[in-house]
Amino acid sequence: MLLPSALLDTLLLLSVLGLVTTPSLLSLLLLLVLVLLLLLPGVLLLLVLVLLLLLLGVLLLLVLILLLLLLGVLLLLVLILLLLLLGMLLLLVLILLLLLLGVLLLLVLILLLLGMLLLLVLILLLLLPVMLLVGLTLVVLALCLCRMVLLFALLLLFRVGSSSDSEKQRQDGCAGDSNHFHKVLPPLLLR
C-alpha cells in the first residue's frame, strides 16, 4: 500500500531534523497511518451509509407524510361530496314528500267539498217535499183567504146596494135580492 505524499514529506522532514531516529517510532507511526488509512474508508463508508439512511428516512417520511396528506385530502373531498350528495338527496326527498302531502291535502279538500256538495244535495232532496208541501199549503191557504176576502167584498157590495134602496126593499121584501145573491155567489166560489 502506498502512503500519501503529505505523510511521506512529513516523515522525511522529521528524519532530516533528527527527531525520528528510532525505527520503532517510525514503525509505530506507519502502523498509526495504516490504521488511520484503514479506518478512514470505514468511517467514510459509515458516514455515507448513515447519511444515505438519514436521507432515505427523510425521503420515506416525506413520502409517507405526502401520501397521508393526499389520502386525508381525498378522504375529506369524498366525505364532503358524500355529505353534499346526501344533503341534496335529503332535500329532494323532503321536497317530494312535501309535494306529495300537498297533493294529498288537495285531494282531501276536494273530497270534503264533494262530500259537502253531496250533503247539500241530500238535504235539498229531503227538504224539497217538505218545501213543496209547505208551499202548496200556503198556496191553498192564500186561495182560501182570497175567496173569503172576495166573499166579504161581495157581501158588503150587495149589502150597500140593497141598503141604498131601503124603501123599495121594504115594499118588495128581501126574497128577491137573496135569490139574486145565491145565483151570483156559487160561480164566484168555484173559481
Coordinates of N, CA and C in Angstrom, one line a residue, residues 153-169 177:
A153 N -166.2 40.9 0.4 CA -166.4 42.1 -0.5 C -167.7 42.0 -1.2
L154 N -168.1 40.8 -1.7 CA -169.4 40.7 -2.3 C -170.5 40.9 -1.3
L155 N -170.4 40.4 -0.1 CA -171.4 40.6 0.9 C -171.6 42.1 1.2
L156 N -170.4 42.8 1.3 CA -170.5 44.2 1.5 C -171.1 45.0 0.3
L157 N -170.7 44.5 -0.8 CA -171.2 45.1 -2.1 C -172.8 45.0 -2.2
F158 N -173.2 43.8 -1.9 CA -174.7 43.6 -2.0 C -175.4 44.2 -0.9
R159 N -174.8 44.3 0.3 CA -175.5 45.0 1.4 C -175.6 46.5 1.2
V160 N -174.5 47.1 0.6 CA -174.5 48.5 0.3 C -175.5 48.8 -0.8
G161 N -175.6 47.9 -1.8 CA -176.5 48.1 -2.9 C -177.9 47.9 -2.4
S162 N -178.2 47.0 -1.5 CA -179.5 46.8 -1.0 C -179.9 47.8 0.0
S163 N -179.0 48.4 0.7 CA -179.4 49.4 1.7 C -179.6 50.7 1.1
S164 N -179.2 51.0 -0.1 CA -179.5 52.3 -0.7 C -180.9 52.4 -1.2
D165 N -181.5 51.3 -1.4 CA -182.9 51.4 -1.9 C -183.8 50.7 -0.8
S166 N -183.8 51.3 0.4 CA -184.4 50.7 1.5 C -186.0 50.8 1.4
E167 N -186.5 51.8 0.8 CA -187.9 51.9 0.6 C -188.4 50.8 -0.3
K168 N -187.7 50.6 -1.4 CA -188.1 49.6 -2.3 C -188.0 48.2 -1.7
Q169 N -187.0 48.1 -0.8 CA -186.8 46.8 -0.2 C -187.9 46.5 0.8
D177 N -183.8 39.8 -3.6 CA -182.4 40.1 -3.6 C -181.6 38.8 -3.1

